[in-house]
Amino acid sequence: GAVVSQHPSRVICKSGTSVKIECRSLDFQATTMFWYRQFPKKSLMLMATSNEGSKATYEQGVEKDKFLINHASLTLSTLTVTSAHPEDSSFYICSAPRTGIEAFFGQGTRLTVV
Amino acid sequence: QKEVEQDPGPLSVPEGAIVSLNCTYSNSAFQYFMWYRQYSRKGPELLMYTYSSGNKEDGRFTAQVDKSSKYISLFIRDSQPSDSATYLCAMSGGADGLTFGKGTHLIIQP
């Protein structure tokens, strides 16, 4: 079946540094990818829609300058958390729709900012 | 009122029982309905999706959608301890991002 690969699975960084998370569709092309954030015991919250070859679309309340999204190819989208703060510690998950709305998710990235 | 309501549980049932998981929604624009299973510290895994009212069966899983009542269900027959996970319902109006329920934590007791 279709696979979406997300790296790294866990990362610990110091406050003020930047962290890049990669999301790859391994056996299909994805012109659109979605980035979600999940807090403990909470649902997934859509952060932004990544569009290949154009600017990402951010949901209300998500800081564009803090969460930089780049969708440089049909199989790769990256989320960079800039000037990380402990409040940014969370579980970040990407997804890519293969056909229509059949979305497959990456394994998720546990970010801890210390 | 939240767009998607889902009882977070936990829901604990004995092995072999039939499990019923449910979500209600308020946005009539939702046309596509999915169920995901999520193990701890893992990304969600797509179980089933449907875009019409009625039932869809896949092995031990049956997804049911009632658009008139804005109500969807996932039934698990012959439940196994390996089914223990968080089950998330998700909905979409088209090719946009999904709107998720909070997820129901399911525990199958051996």
mmCIF file of C-alpha atoms in Angstrom:
data_model
loop_
_atom_site.group_PDB
_atom_site.id
_atom_site.type_symbol
_atom_site.label_atom_id
_atom_site.label_comp_id
_atom_site.label_asym_id
_atom_site.label_seq_id
_atom_site.Cartn_x
_atom_site.Cartn_y
_atom_site.Cartn_z
ATOM 1 C CA GLY A 1 0.000 0.000 0.000
ATOM 2 C CA ALA A 2 0.907 3.652 -0.192
ATOM 3 C CA VAL A 3 3.440 4.822 2.343
ATOM 4 C CA VAL A 4 4.207 8.228 3.706
ATOM 5 C CA SER A 5 7.514 8.486 5.502
ATOM 6 C CA GLN A 6 8.204 11.148 8.085
ATOM 7 C CA HIS A 7 11.569 11.945 9.679
ATOM 8 C CA PRO A 8 12.785 12.284 12.311
ATOM 9 C CA SER A 9 10.475 10.334 14.610
ATOM 10 C CA ARG A 10 11.846 12.084 17.684
ATOM 11 C CA VAL A 11 13.891 15.231 18.124
ATOM 12 C CA ILE A 12 15.048 17.210 21.116
ATOM 13 C CA CYS A 13 16.312 20.718 20.539
ATOM 14 C CA LYS A 14 17.298 23.761 22.533
ATOM 15 C CA SER A 15 15.147 26.851 22.734
ATOM 16 C CA GLY A 16 15.931 29.285 19.961
ATOM 17 C CA THR A 17 17.120 26.723 17.466
ATOM 18 C CA SER A 18 15.302 25.512 14.346
ATOM 19 C CA VAL A 19 14.138 22.013 13.548
ATOM 20 C CA LYS A 20 13.252 20.601 10.141
ATOM 21 C CA ILE A 21 10.782 17.738 9.711
ATOM 22 C CA GLU A 22 10.527 15.886 6.393
ATOM 23 C CA CYS A 23 7.502 14.202 4.892
ATOM 24 C CA ARG A 24 7.908 11.981 1.851
ATOM 25 C CA SER A 25 5.408 10.082 -0.233
ATOM 26 C CA LEU A 26 7.285 6.911 -1.192
ATOM 27 C CA ASP A 27 5.244 5.369 -3.990
ATOM 28 C CA PHE A 28 2.977 8.109 -5.259
ATOM 29 C CA GLN A 29 3.142 11.776 -6.122
ATOM 30 C CA ALA A 30 1.475 14.264 -3.826
ATOM 31 C CA THR A 31 0.811 17.786 -5.043
ATOM 32 C CA THR A 32 -0.751 18.488 -1.669
ATOM 33 C CA MET A 33 0.337 17.488 1.798
ATOM 34 C CA PHE A 34 -1.128 18.411 5.155
ATOM 35 C CA TRP A 35 0.621 19.169 8.404
ATOM 36 C CA TYR A 36 -1.104 18.483 11.711
ATOM 37 C CA ARG A 37 -0.245 19.030 15.338
ATOM 38 C CA GLN A 38 -1.501 16.801 18.116
ATOM 39 C CA PHE A 39 -1.423 17.584 21.817
ATOM 40 C CA PRO A 40 -1.658 14.795 24.414
ATOM 41 C CA LYS A 41 -5.137 13.299 24.542
ATOM 42 C CA LYS A 42 -6.298 15.787 21.955
ATOM 43 C CA SER A 43 -7.371 15.517 18.368
ATOM 44 C CA LEU A 44 -5.206 16.364 15.385
ATOM 45 C CA MET A 45 -5.359 20.033 14.464
ATOM 46 C CA LEU A 46 -4.661 21.024 10.874
ATOM 47 C CA MET A 47 -1.854 23.561 10.776
ATOM 48 C CA ALA A 48 -1.327 24.125 7.071
ATOM 49 C CA THR A 49 -1.761 22.767 3.583
ATOM 50 C CA SER A 50 1.445 22.336 1.634
ATOM 51 C CA ASN A 51 1.174 22.882 -2.122
ATOM 52 C CA GLU A 52 3.871 21.747 -4.549
ATOM 53 C CA GLY A 53 5.369 24.703 -6.369
ATOM 54 C CA SER A 54 3.431 27.372 -4.503
ATOM 55 C CA LYS A 55 2.993 28.881 -1.077
ATOM 56 C CA ALA A 56 1.483 26.920 1.743
ATOM 57 C CA THR A 57 -1.948 27.766 3.087
ATOM 58 C CA TYR A 58 -2.003 28.253 6.845
ATOM 59 C CA GLU A 59 -4.937 27.775 9.174
ATOM 60 C CA GLN A 60 -6.082 30.648 11.307
ATOM 61 C CA GLY A 61 -3.869 31.206 14.305
ATOM 62 C CA VAL A 62 -0.817 29.387 12.873
ATOM 63 C CA GLU A 63 2.236 31.623 12.565
ATOM 64 C CA LYS A 64 3.623 31.468 9.044
ATOM 65 C CA ASP A 65 7.022 32.806 10.039
ATOM 66 C CA LYS A 66 7.391 30.290 12.795
ATOM 67 C CA PHE A 67 6.266 27.198 10.924
ATOM 68 C CA LEU A 68 7.934 27.349 7.535
ATOM 69 C CA ILE A 69 6.647 24.916 4.946
ATOM 70 C CA ASN A 70 8.373 24.031 1.709
ATOM 71 C CA HIS A 71 6.973 21.653 -0.894
ATOM 72 C CA ALA A 72 9.808 21.550 -3.391
ATOM 73 C CA SER A 73 8.897 18.343 -5.199
ATOM 74 C CA LEU A 74 5.959 16.028 -5.777
ATOM 75 C CA THR A 75 7.224 13.661 -3.090
ATOM 76 C CA LEU A 76 8.679 15.901 -0.399
ATOM 77 C CA SER A 77 7.305 18.510 1.964
ATOM 78 C CA THR A 78 9.214 19.957 4.909
ATOM 79 C CA LEU A 79 8.081 21.744 8.043
ATOM 80 C CA THR A 80 10.672 23.883 9.803
ATOM 81 C CA VAL A 81 9.945 25.066 13.313
ATOM 82 C CA THR A 82 11.984 28.241 13.700
ATOM 83 C CA SER A 83 13.201 29.758 16.959
ATOM 84 C CA ALA A 84 11.723 26.820 18.806
ATOM 85 C CA HIS A 85 10.159 27.439 22.195
ATOM 86 C CA PRO A 86 9.079 24.897 24.822
ATOM 87 C CA GLU A 87 5.467 25.700 23.898
ATOM 88 C CA ASP A 88 6.202 24.236 20.452
ATOM 89 C CA SER A 89 6.799 20.821 21.991
ATOM 90 C CA SER A 90 4.207 18.547 20.458
ATOM 91 C CA PHE A 91 3.556 15.681 18.087
ATOM 92 C CA TYR A 92 3.629 16.773 14.456
ATOM 93 C CA ILE A 93 2.144 14.574 11.735
ATOM 94 C CA CYS A 94 2.023 14.955 7.968
ATOM 95 C CA SER A 95 -0.396 13.346 5.578
ATOM 96 C CA ALA A 96 -0.705 13.048 1.838
ATOM 97 C CA PRO A 97 -3.823 12.189 -0.126
ATOM 98 C CA ARG A 98 -3.219 9.579 -2.806
ATOM 99 C CA THR A 99 -6.468 9.488 -4.700
ATOM 100 C CA GLY A 100 -9.234 11.867 -3.847
ATOM 101 C CA ILE A 101 -9.348 12.127 -0.108
ATOM 102 C CA GLU A 102 -7.728 8.825 0.819
ATOM 103 C CA ALA A 103 -5.035 10.323 3.041
ATOM 104 C CA PHE A 104 -2.074 8.406 4.404
ATOM 105 C CA PHE A 105 -0.184 9.606 7.411
ATOM 106 C CA GLY A 106 3.455 9.705 8.319
ATOM 107 C CA GLN A 107 4.668 8.128 11.523
ATOM 108 C CA GLY A 108 4.736 11.461 13.305
ATOM 109 C CA THR A 109 7.542 13.482 14.912
ATOM 110 C CA ARG A 110 7.759 14.004 18.642
ATOM 111 C CA LEU A 111 9.383 17.415 19.156
ATOM 112 C CA THR A 112 10.693 18.357 22.588
ATOM 113 C CA VAL A 113 12.119 21.815 23.064
ATOM 114 C CA VAL A 114 14.246 22.230 26.182
ATOM 115 C CA GLN B 1 -20.474 23.636 19.056
ATOM 116 C CA LYS B 2 -17.550 21.621 17.746
ATOM 117 C CA GLU B 3 -17.773 20.369 14.202
ATOM 118 C CA VAL B 4 -17.099 16.739 15.119
ATOM 119 C CA GLU B 5 -18.032 15.178 18.431
ATOM 120 C CA GLN B 6 -16.534 11.882 19.565
ATOM 121 C CA ASP B 7 -16.620 10.337 23.016
ATOM 122 C CA PRO B 8 -12.985 10.067 24.169
ATOM 123 C CA GLY B 9 -13.632 7.039 26.366
ATOM 124 C CA PRO B 10 -11.825 5.049 27.503
ATOM 125 C CA LEU B 11 -14.023 2.226 26.289
ATOM 126 C CA SER B 12 -13.136 -1.144 27.799
ATOM 127 C CA VAL B 13 -14.678 -4.393 26.495
ATOM 128 C CA PRO B 14 -13.839 -8.092 26.804
ATOM 129 C CA GLU B 15 -12.132 -9.943 23.984
ATOM 130 C CA GLY B 16 -14.581 -11.217 21.387
ATOM 131 C CA ALA B 17 -17.174 -8.519 22.025
ATOM 132 C CA ILE B 18 -18.633 -6.295 19.329
ATOM 133 C CA VAL B 19 -17.370 -2.732 19.625
ATOM 134 C CA SER B 20 -19.341 0.294 18.497
ATOM 135 C CA LEU B 21 -17.565 3.620 18.012
ATOM 136 C CA ASN B 22 -19.496 6.726 17.022
ATOM 137 C CA CYS B 23 -19.134 10.317 15.869
ATOM 138 C CA THR B 24 -21.619 13.067 15.232
ATOM 139 C CA TYR B 25 -21.023 16.119 13.119
ATOM 140 C CA SER B 26 -22.711 19.403 12.359
ATOM 141 C CA ASN B 27 -21.245 20.475 9.021
ATOM 142 C CA SER B 28 -23.492 19.266 6.223
ATOM 143 C CA ALA B 29 -20.688 19.998 3.744
ATOM 144 C CA PHE B 30 -18.825 16.899 4.905
ATOM 145 C CA GLN B 31 -19.052 14.289 2.185
ATOM 146 C CA TYR B 32 -16.197 11.921 2.983
ATOM 147 C CA PHE B 33 -15.859 9.973 6.187
ATOM 148 C CA MET B 34 -12.851 8.083 7.466
ATOM 149 C CA TRP B 35 -11.863 6.007 10.434
ATOM 150 C CA TYR B 36 -8.253 5.933 11.596
ATOM 151 C CA ARG B 37 -6.543 3.784 14.178
ATOM 152 C CA GLN B 38 -3.692 5.308 16.132
ATOM 153 C CA TYR B 39 -1.346 3.427 18.405
ATOM 154 C CA SER B 40 0.533 5.323 21.067
ATOM 155 C CA ARG B 41 3.207 7.645 19.665
ATOM 156 C CA LYS B 42 2.426 6.613 16.091
ATOM 157 C CA GLY B 43 0.763 8.323 13.152
ATOM 158 C CA PRO B 44 -2.852 7.439 12.371
ATOM 159 C CA GLU B 45 -3.476 4.476 10.098
ATOM 160 C CA LEU B 46 -6.386 4.599 7.686
ATOM 161 C CA LEU B 47 -8.888 1.811 8.399
ATOM 162 C CA MET B 48 -11.847 2.671 6.209
ATOM 163 C CA TYR B 49 -13.315 5.492 4.237
ATOM 164 C CA THR B 50 -16.668 6.054 2.588
ATOM 165 C CA TYR B 51 -18.486 8.833 0.803
ATOM 166 C CA SER B 52 -22.064 7.727 0.909
ATOM 167 C CA SER B 53 -24.694 6.813 3.438
ATOM 168 C CA GLY B 54 -24.972 3.145 4.220
ATOM 169 C CA ASN B 55 -22.658 0.393 5.347
ATOM 170 C CA LYS B 56 -19.203 -0.618 4.161
ATOM 171 C CA GLU B 57 -17.616 -3.798 5.376
ATOM 172 C CA ASP B 58 -13.959 -4.844 5.447
ATOM 173 C CA GLY B 59 -13.157 -7.991 7.365
ATOM 174 C CA ARG B 60 -14.093 -7.486 11.006
ATOM 175 C CA PHE B 61 -14.748 -3.786 10.476
ATOM 176 C CA THR B 62 -17.988 -2.159 9.336
ATOM 177 C CA ALA B 63 -18.343 1.561 8.749
ATOM 178 C CA GLN B 64 -21.820 3.043 8.812
ATOM 179 C CA VAL B 65 -22.810 6.533 7.690
ATOM 180 C CA ASP B 66 -26.160 8.224 8.200
ATOM 181 C CA LYS B 67 -25.960 11.617 6.538
ATOM 182 C CA SER B 68 -29.534 12.528 7.438
ATOM 183 C CA SER B 69 -28.689 12.208 11.143
ATOM 184 C CA LYS B 70 -25.084 13.385 10.701
ATOM 185 C CA TYR B 71 -23.928 10.277 12.491
ATOM 186 C CA ILE B 72 -21.210 7.771 11.660
ATOM 187 C CA SER B 73 -20.205 4.540 13.327
ATOM 188 C CA LEU B 74 -17.445 1.956 13.238
ATOM 189 C CA PHE B 75 -18.220 -1.575 14.361
ATOM 190 C CA ILE B 76 -15.534 -4.090 15.225
ATOM 191 C CA ARG B 77 -16.588 -7.727 15.403
ATOM 192 C CA ASP B 78 -14.720 -10.423 17.330
ATOM 193 C CA SER B 79 -12.552 -7.792 18.976
ATOM 194 C CA GLN B 80 -8.942 -8.717 19.736
ATOM 195 C CA PRO B 81 -6.431 -7.293 22.251
ATOM 196 C CA SER B 82 -4.458 -6.019 19.235
ATOM 197 C CA ASP B 83 -7.433 -3.776 18.434
ATOM 198 C CA SER B 84 -6.633 -1.763 21.549
ATOM 199 C CA ALA B 85 -5.797 1.717 20.269
ATOM 200 C CA THR B 86 -7.280 5.152 19.785
ATOM 201 C CA TYR B 87 -9.823 5.346 16.981
ATOM 202 C CA LEU B 88 -10.292 8.673 15.251
ATOM 203 C CA CYS B 89 -13.137 9.606 12.982
ATOM 204 C CA ALA B 90 -12.317 12.165 10.314
ATOM 205 C CA MET B 91 -14.348 14.037 7.732
ATOM 206 C CA SER B 92 -13.814 16.171 4.707
ATOM 207 C CA GLY B 93 -15.827 18.226 2.302
ATOM 208 C CA GLY B 94 -13.468 17.457 -0.556
ATOM 209 C CA ALA B 95 -9.748 17.713 -1.216
ATOM 210 C CA ASP B 96 -9.109 19.859 1.836
ATOM 211 C CA GLY B 97 -7.662 18.944 5.194
ATOM 212 C CA LEU B 98 -9.517 16.556 7.433
ATOM 213 C CA THR B 99 -11.506 17.512 10.504
ATOM 214 C CA PHE B 100 -10.956 14.976 13.238
ATOM 215 C CA GLY B 101 -12.885 13.855 16.247
ATOM 216 C CA LYS B 102 -10.988 13.710 19.535
ATOM 217 C CA GLY B 103 -10.533 9.972 19.247
ATOM 218 C CA THR B 104 -11.884 7.142 21.394
ATOM 219 C CA HIS B 105 -9.415 5.168 23.461
ATOM 220 C CA LEU B 106 -10.402 1.495 23.126
ATOM 221 C CA ILE B 107 -9.180 -1.236 25.453
ATOM 222 C CA ILE B 108 -9.839 -4.898 24.646
ATOM 223 C CA GLN B 109 -9.409 -7.027 27.739
ATOM 224 C CA PRO B 110 -7.909 -10.503 27.126
#
